[in-house]
PDB file of C-alpha atoms in Angstrom:
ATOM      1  CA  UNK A   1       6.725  -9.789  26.264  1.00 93.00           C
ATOM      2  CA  UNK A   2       9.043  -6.716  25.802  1.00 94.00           C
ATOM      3  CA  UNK A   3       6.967  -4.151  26.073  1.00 94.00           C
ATOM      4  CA  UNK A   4       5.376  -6.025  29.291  1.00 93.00           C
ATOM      5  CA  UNK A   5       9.306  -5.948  30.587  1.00 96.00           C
ATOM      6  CA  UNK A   6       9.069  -2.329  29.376  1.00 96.00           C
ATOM      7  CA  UNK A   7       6.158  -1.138  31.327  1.00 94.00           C
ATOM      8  CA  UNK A   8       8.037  -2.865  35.067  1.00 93.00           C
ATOM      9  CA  UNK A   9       9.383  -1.066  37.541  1.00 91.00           C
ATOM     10  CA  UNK A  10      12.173  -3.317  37.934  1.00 94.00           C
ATOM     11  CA  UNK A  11      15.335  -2.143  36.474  1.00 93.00           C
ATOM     12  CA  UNK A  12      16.093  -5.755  35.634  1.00 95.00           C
ATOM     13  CA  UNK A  13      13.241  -5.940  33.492  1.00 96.00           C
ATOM     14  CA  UNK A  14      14.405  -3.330  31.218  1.00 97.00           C
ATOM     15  CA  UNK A  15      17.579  -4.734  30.440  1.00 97.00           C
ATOM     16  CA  UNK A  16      15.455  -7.887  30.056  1.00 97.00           C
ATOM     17  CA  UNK A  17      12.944  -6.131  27.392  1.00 97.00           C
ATOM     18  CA  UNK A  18      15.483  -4.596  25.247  1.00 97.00           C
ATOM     19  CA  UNK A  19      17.036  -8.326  25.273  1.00 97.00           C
ATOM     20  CA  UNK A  20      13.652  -9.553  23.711  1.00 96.00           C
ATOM     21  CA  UNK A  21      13.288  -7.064  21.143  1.00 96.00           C
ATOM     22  CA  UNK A  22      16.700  -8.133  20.483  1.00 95.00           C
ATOM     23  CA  UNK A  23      15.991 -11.766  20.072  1.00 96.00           C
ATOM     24  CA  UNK A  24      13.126 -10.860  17.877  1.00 93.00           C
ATOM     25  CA  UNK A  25      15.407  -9.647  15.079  1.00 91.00           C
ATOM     26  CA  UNK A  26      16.966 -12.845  14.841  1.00 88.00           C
ATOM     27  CA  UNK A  27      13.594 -13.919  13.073  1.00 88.00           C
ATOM     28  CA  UNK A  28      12.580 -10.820  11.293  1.00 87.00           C
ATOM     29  CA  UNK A  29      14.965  -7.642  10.942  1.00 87.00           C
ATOM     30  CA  UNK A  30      12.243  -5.485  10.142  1.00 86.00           C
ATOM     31  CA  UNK A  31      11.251  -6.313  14.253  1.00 90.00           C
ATOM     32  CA  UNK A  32      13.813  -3.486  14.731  1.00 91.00           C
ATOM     33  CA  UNK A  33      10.959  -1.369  13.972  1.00 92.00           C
ATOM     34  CA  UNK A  34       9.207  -2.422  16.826  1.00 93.00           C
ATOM     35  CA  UNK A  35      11.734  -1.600  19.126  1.00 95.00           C
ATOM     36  CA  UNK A  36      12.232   2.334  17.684  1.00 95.00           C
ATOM     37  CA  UNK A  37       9.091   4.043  19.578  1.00 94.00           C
ATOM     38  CA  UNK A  38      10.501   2.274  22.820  1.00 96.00           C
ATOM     39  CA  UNK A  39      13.216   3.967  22.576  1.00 95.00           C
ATOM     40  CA  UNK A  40      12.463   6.770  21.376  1.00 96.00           C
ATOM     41  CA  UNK A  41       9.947   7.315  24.118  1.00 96.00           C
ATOM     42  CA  UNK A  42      12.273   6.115  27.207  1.00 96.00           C
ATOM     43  CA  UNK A  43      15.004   8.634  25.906  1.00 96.00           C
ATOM     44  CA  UNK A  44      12.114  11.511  26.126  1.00 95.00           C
ATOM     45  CA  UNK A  45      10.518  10.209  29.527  1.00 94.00           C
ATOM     46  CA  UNK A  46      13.179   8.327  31.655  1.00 95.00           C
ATOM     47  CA  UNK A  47      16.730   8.108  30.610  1.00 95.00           C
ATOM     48  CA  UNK A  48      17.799   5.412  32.895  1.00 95.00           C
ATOM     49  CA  UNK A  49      15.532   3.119  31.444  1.00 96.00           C
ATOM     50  CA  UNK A  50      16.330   4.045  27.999  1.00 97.00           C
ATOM     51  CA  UNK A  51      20.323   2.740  28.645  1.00 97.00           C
ATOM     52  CA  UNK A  52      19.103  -0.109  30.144  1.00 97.00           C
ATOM     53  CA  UNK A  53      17.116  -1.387  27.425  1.00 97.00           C
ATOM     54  CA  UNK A  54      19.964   0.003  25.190  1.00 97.00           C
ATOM     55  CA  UNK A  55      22.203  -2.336  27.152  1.00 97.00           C
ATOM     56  CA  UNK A  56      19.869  -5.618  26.770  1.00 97.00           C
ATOM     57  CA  UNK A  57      19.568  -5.106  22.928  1.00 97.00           C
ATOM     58  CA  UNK A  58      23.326  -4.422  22.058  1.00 96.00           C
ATOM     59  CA  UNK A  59      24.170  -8.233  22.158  1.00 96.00           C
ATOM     60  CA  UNK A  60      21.669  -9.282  19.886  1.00 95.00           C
ATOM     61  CA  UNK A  61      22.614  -6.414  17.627  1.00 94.00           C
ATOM     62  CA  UNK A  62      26.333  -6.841  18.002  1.00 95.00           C
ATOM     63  CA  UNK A  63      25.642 -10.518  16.830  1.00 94.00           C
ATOM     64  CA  UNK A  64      23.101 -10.123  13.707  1.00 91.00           C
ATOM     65  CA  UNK A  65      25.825  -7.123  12.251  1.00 91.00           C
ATOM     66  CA  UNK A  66      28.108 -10.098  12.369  1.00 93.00           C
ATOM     67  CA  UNK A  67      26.322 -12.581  11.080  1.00 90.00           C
ATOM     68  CA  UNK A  68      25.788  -9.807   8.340  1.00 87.00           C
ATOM     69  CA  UNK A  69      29.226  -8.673   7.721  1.00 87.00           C
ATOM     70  CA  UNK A  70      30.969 -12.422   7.790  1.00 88.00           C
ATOM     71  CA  UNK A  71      28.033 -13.838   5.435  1.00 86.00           C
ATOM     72  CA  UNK A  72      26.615 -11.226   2.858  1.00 83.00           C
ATOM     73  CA  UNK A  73      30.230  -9.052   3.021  1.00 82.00           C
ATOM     74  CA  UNK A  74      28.737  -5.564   5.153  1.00 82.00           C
ATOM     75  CA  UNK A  75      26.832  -4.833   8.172  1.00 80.00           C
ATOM     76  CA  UNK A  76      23.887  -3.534   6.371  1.00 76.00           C
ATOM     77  CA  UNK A  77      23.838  -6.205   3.481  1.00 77.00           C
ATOM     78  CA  UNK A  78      21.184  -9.635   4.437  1.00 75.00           C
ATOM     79  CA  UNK A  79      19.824 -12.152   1.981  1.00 70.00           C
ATOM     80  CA  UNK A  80      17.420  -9.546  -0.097  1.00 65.00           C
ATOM     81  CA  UNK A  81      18.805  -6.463   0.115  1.00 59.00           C
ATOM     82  CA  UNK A  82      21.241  -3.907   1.902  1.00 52.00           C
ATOM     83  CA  UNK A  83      18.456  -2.620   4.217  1.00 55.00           C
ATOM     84  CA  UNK A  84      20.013   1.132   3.969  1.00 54.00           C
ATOM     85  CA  UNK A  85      20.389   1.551   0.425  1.00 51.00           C
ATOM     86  CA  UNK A  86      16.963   1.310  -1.133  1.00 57.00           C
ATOM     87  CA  UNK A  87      15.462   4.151  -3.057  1.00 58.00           C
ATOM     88  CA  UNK A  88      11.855   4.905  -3.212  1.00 67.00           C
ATOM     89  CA  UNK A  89       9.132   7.144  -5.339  1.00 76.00           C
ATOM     90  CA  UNK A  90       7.262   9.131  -2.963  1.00 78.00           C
ATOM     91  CA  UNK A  91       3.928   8.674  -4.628  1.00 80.00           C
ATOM     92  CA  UNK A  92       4.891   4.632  -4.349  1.00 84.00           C
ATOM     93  CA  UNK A  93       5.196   5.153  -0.784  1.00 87.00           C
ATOM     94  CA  UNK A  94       2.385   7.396  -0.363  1.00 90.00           C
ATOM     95  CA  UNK A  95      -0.400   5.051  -1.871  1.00 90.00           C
ATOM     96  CA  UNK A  96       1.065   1.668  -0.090  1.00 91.00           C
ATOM     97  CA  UNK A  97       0.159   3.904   3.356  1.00 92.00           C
ATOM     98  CA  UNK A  98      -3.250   5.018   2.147  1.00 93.00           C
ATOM     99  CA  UNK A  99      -4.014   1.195   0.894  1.00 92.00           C
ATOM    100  CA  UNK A 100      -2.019  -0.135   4.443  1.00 92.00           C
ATOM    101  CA  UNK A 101      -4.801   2.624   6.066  1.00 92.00           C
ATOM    102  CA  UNK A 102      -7.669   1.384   3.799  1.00 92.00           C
ATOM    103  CA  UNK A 103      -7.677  -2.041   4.173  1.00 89.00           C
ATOM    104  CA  UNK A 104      -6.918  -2.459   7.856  1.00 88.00           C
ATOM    105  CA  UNK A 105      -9.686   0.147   8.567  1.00 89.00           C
ATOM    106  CA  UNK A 106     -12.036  -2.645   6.553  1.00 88.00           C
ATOM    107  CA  UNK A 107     -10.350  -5.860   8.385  1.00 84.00           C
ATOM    108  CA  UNK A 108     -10.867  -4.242  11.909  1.00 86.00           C
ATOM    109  CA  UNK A 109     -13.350  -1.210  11.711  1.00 87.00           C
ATOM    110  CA  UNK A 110     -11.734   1.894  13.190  1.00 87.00           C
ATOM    111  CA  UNK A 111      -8.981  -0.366  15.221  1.00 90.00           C
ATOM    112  CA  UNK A 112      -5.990   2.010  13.191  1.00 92.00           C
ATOM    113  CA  UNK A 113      -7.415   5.455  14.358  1.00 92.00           C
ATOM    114  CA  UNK A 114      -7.686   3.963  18.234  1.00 93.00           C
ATOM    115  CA  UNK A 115      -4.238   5.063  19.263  1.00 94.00           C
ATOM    116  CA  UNK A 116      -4.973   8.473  18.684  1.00 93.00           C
ATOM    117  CA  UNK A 117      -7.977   8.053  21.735  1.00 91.00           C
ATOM    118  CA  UNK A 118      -6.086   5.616  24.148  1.00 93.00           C
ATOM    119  CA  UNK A 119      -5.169   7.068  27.463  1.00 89.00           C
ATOM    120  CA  UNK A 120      -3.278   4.418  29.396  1.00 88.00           C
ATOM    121  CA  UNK A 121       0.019   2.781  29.299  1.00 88.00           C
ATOM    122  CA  UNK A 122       2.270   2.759  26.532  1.00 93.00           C
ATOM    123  CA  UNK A 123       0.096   5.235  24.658  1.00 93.00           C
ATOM    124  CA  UNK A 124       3.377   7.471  23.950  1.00 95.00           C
ATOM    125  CA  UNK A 125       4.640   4.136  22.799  1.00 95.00           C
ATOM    126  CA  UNK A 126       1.895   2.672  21.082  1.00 95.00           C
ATOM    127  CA  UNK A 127       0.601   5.697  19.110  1.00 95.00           C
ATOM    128  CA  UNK A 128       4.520   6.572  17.601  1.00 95.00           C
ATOM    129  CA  UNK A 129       4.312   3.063  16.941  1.00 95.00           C
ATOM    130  CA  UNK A 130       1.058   3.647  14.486  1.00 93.00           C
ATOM    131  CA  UNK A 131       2.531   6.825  12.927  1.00 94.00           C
ATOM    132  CA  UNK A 132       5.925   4.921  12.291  1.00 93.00           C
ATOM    133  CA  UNK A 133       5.349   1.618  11.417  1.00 93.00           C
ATOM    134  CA  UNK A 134       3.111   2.320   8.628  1.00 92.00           C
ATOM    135  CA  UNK A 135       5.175   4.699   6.584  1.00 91.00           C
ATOM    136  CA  UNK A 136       8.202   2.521   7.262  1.00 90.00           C
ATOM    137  CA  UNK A 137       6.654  -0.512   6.619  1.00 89.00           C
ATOM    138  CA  UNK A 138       5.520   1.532   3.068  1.00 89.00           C
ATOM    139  CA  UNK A 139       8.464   2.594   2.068  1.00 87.00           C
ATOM    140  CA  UNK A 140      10.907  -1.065   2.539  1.00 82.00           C
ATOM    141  CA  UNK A 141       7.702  -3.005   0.299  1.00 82.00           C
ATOM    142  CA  UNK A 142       5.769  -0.335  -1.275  1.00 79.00           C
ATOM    143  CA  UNK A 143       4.719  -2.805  -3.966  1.00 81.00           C
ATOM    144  CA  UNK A 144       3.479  -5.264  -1.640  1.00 86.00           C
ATOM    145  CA  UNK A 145      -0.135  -4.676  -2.580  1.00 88.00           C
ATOM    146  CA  UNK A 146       0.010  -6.627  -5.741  1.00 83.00           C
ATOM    147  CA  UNK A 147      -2.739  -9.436  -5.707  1.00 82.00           C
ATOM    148  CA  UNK A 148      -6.569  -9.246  -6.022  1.00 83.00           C
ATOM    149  CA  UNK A 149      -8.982  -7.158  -4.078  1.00 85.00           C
ATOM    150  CA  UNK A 150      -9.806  -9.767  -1.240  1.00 80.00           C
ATOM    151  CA  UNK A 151      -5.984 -11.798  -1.314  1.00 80.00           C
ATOM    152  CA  UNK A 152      -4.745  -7.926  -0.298  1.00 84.00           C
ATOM    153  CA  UNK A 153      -7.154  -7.210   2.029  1.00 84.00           C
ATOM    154  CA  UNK A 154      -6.313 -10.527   3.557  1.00 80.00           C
ATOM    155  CA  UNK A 155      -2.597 -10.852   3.076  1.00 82.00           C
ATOM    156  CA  UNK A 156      -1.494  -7.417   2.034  1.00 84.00           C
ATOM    157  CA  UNK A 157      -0.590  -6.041   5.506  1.00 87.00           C
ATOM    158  CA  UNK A 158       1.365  -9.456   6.487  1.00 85.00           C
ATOM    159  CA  UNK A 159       4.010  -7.166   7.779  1.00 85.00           C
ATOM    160  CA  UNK A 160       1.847  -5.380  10.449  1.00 88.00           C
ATOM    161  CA  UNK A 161       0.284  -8.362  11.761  1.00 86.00           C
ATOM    162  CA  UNK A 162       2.970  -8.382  15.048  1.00 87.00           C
ATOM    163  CA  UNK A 163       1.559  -4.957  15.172  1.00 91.00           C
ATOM    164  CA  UNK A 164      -2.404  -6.064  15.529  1.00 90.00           C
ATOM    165  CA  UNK A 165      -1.584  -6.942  19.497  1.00 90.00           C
ATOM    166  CA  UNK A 166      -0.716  -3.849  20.290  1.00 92.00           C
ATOM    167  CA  UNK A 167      -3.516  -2.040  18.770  1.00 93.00           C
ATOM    168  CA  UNK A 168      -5.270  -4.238  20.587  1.00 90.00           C
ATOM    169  CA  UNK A 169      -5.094  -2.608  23.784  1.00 91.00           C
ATOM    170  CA  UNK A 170      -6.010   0.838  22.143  1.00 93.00           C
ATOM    171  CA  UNK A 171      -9.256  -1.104  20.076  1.00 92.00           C
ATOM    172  CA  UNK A 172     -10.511  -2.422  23.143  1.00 88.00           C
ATOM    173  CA  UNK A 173     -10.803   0.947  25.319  1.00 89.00           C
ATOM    174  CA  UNK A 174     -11.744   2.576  22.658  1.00 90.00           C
ATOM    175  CA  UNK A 175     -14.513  -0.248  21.683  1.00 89.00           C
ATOM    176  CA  UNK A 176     -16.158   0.732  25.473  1.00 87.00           C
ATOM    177  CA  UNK A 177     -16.169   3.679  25.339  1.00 87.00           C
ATOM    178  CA  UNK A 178     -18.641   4.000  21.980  1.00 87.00           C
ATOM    179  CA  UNK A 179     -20.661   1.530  23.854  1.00 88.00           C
ATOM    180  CA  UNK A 180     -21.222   3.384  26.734  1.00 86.00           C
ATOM    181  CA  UNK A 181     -21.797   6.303  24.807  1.00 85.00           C
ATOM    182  CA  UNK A 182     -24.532   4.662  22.431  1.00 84.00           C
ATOM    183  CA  UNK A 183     -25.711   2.308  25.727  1.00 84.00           C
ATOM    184  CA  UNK A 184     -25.255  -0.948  23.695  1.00 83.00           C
ATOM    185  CA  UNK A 185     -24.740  -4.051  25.497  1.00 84.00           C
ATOM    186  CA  UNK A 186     -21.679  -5.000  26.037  1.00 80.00           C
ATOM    187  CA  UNK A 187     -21.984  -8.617  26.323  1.00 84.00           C
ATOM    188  CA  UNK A 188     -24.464  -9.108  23.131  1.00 88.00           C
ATOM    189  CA  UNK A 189     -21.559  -7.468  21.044  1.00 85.00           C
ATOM    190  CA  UNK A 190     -19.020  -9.082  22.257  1.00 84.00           C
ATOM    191  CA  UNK A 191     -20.810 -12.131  21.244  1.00 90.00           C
ATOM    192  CA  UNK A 192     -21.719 -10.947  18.130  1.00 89.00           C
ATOM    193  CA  UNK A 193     -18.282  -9.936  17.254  1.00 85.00           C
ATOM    194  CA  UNK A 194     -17.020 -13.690  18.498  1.00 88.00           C
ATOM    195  CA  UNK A 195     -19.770 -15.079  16.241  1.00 92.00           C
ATOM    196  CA  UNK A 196     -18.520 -12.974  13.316  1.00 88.00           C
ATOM    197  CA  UNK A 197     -15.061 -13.967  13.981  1.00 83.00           C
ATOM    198  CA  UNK A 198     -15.455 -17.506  14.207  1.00 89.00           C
ATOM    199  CA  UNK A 199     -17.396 -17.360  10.667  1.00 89.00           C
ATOM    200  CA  UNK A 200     -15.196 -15.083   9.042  1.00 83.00           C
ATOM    201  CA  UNK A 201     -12.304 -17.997   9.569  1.00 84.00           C
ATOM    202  CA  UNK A 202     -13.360 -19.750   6.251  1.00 85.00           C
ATOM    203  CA  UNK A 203     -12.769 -17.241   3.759  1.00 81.00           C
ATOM    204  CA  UNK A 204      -9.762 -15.996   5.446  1.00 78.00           C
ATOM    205  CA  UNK A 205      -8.585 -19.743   5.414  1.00 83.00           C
ATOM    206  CA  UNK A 206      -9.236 -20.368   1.954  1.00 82.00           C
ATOM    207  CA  UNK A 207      -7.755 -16.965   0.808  1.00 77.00           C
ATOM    208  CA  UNK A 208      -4.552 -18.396   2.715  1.00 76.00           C
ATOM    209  CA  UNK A 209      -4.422 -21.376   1.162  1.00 81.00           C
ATOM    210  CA  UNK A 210      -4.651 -20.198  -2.265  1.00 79.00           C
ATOM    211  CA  UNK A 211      -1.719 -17.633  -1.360  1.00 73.00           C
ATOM    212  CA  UNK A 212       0.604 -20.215  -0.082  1.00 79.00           C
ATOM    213  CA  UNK A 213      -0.703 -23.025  -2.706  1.00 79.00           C
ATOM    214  CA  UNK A 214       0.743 -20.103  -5.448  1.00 70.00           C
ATOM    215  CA  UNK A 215       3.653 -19.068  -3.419  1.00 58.00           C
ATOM    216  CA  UNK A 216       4.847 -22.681  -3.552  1.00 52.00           C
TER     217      UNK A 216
END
């Protein structure tokens, strides 16, 4: 919903977008990191716009620093962690990207290198959002790749799932445009792939179950 606020016309919608990335970080701090290439990209391309979603997200901000400083004793300081003060091997960091790279190029064939071939909107946004999310993601859990073979291919890259939609966008143009170079069918694979999908739901189930059934 932000970044459909994002991509308006209408001023009002900005301030409106920033205000939803805003209210995501009331569930998941780390949603900040959603918000980045947004802004990052409006204060390149169109400064008005960048202010304005500025303006929407400074409430929600304003309010979670509080919420930090009057519970855990500092802006910076939540539940887990202070989220500025963590130090991190490089190598660490380095493999959880390669094994972030790996297994989501194995869960959705070539969907993490689509950015890179996407030409419509919010391909600034979308494709700093694949080179930043990643490493970022790496270096905050860069032991998070700590179960078996199929539980990490499955639940490894939990933190990247709000990401999937996104990609989304980019997988799908760039999904056509190998069919029409190979002149598949369109509707046969798209019914093969729904097929697949549907089937694949009972190891990816049962995989789940196990994780939270241990978790517990």
């Amino acid at each position: 919903l932000g970044a459909y606020l994002y991509i308006s016309d209408k001023p009002k919608s900005h301030f409106l977008s920033g205000a939803i990335f805003g209210f995501t970080c009331f569930i998941r701090y780390t949603n900040l990191f959603y918000f980045l290439p947004f802004l990052l990209v409006s204060f390149l391309t169109n400064r008005k716009k960048f202010f304005r979603l500025i303006i929407g997200f400074a409430p929600f901000a304003l309010l979670v620093l509080s919420f930090n400083y009057f519970m855990y004793g500092g802006f910076f300081e939540t539940g887990y962690v202070n989220i500025v003060g963590r130090a991190r091997i490089f190598s660490e960091i380095a493999v959880t990207i390669l094994t972030y790279i790996l297994f989501l190029s194995i869960m959705y064939p070539l969907m993490i290198f689509s950015p890179f071939f996407y030409k419509g909107k919010l391909k600034y946004e979308i494709l700093c959002l694949t080179l930043f999310l990643i490493p970022a993601f790496s270096y905050l859990n860069a032991t998070i790749f700590h179960y078996g073979f199929i539980t990490n291919l499955i639940i490894g890259p939990r933190y990247l799932f709000p990401f999937i939609p996104f990609l989304v966008i980019t997988y799908s143009y760039l999904i056509e445009r190998i069919l029409s170079r190979f002149r598949l069918n369109y509707k046969i694979f798209i019914l093969a792939v729904t097929i697949l999908l549907m089937v694949s739901v009972i190891p990816i189930s049962l995989a789940q179950k196990s994780y939270t059934q241990h978790s517990t």
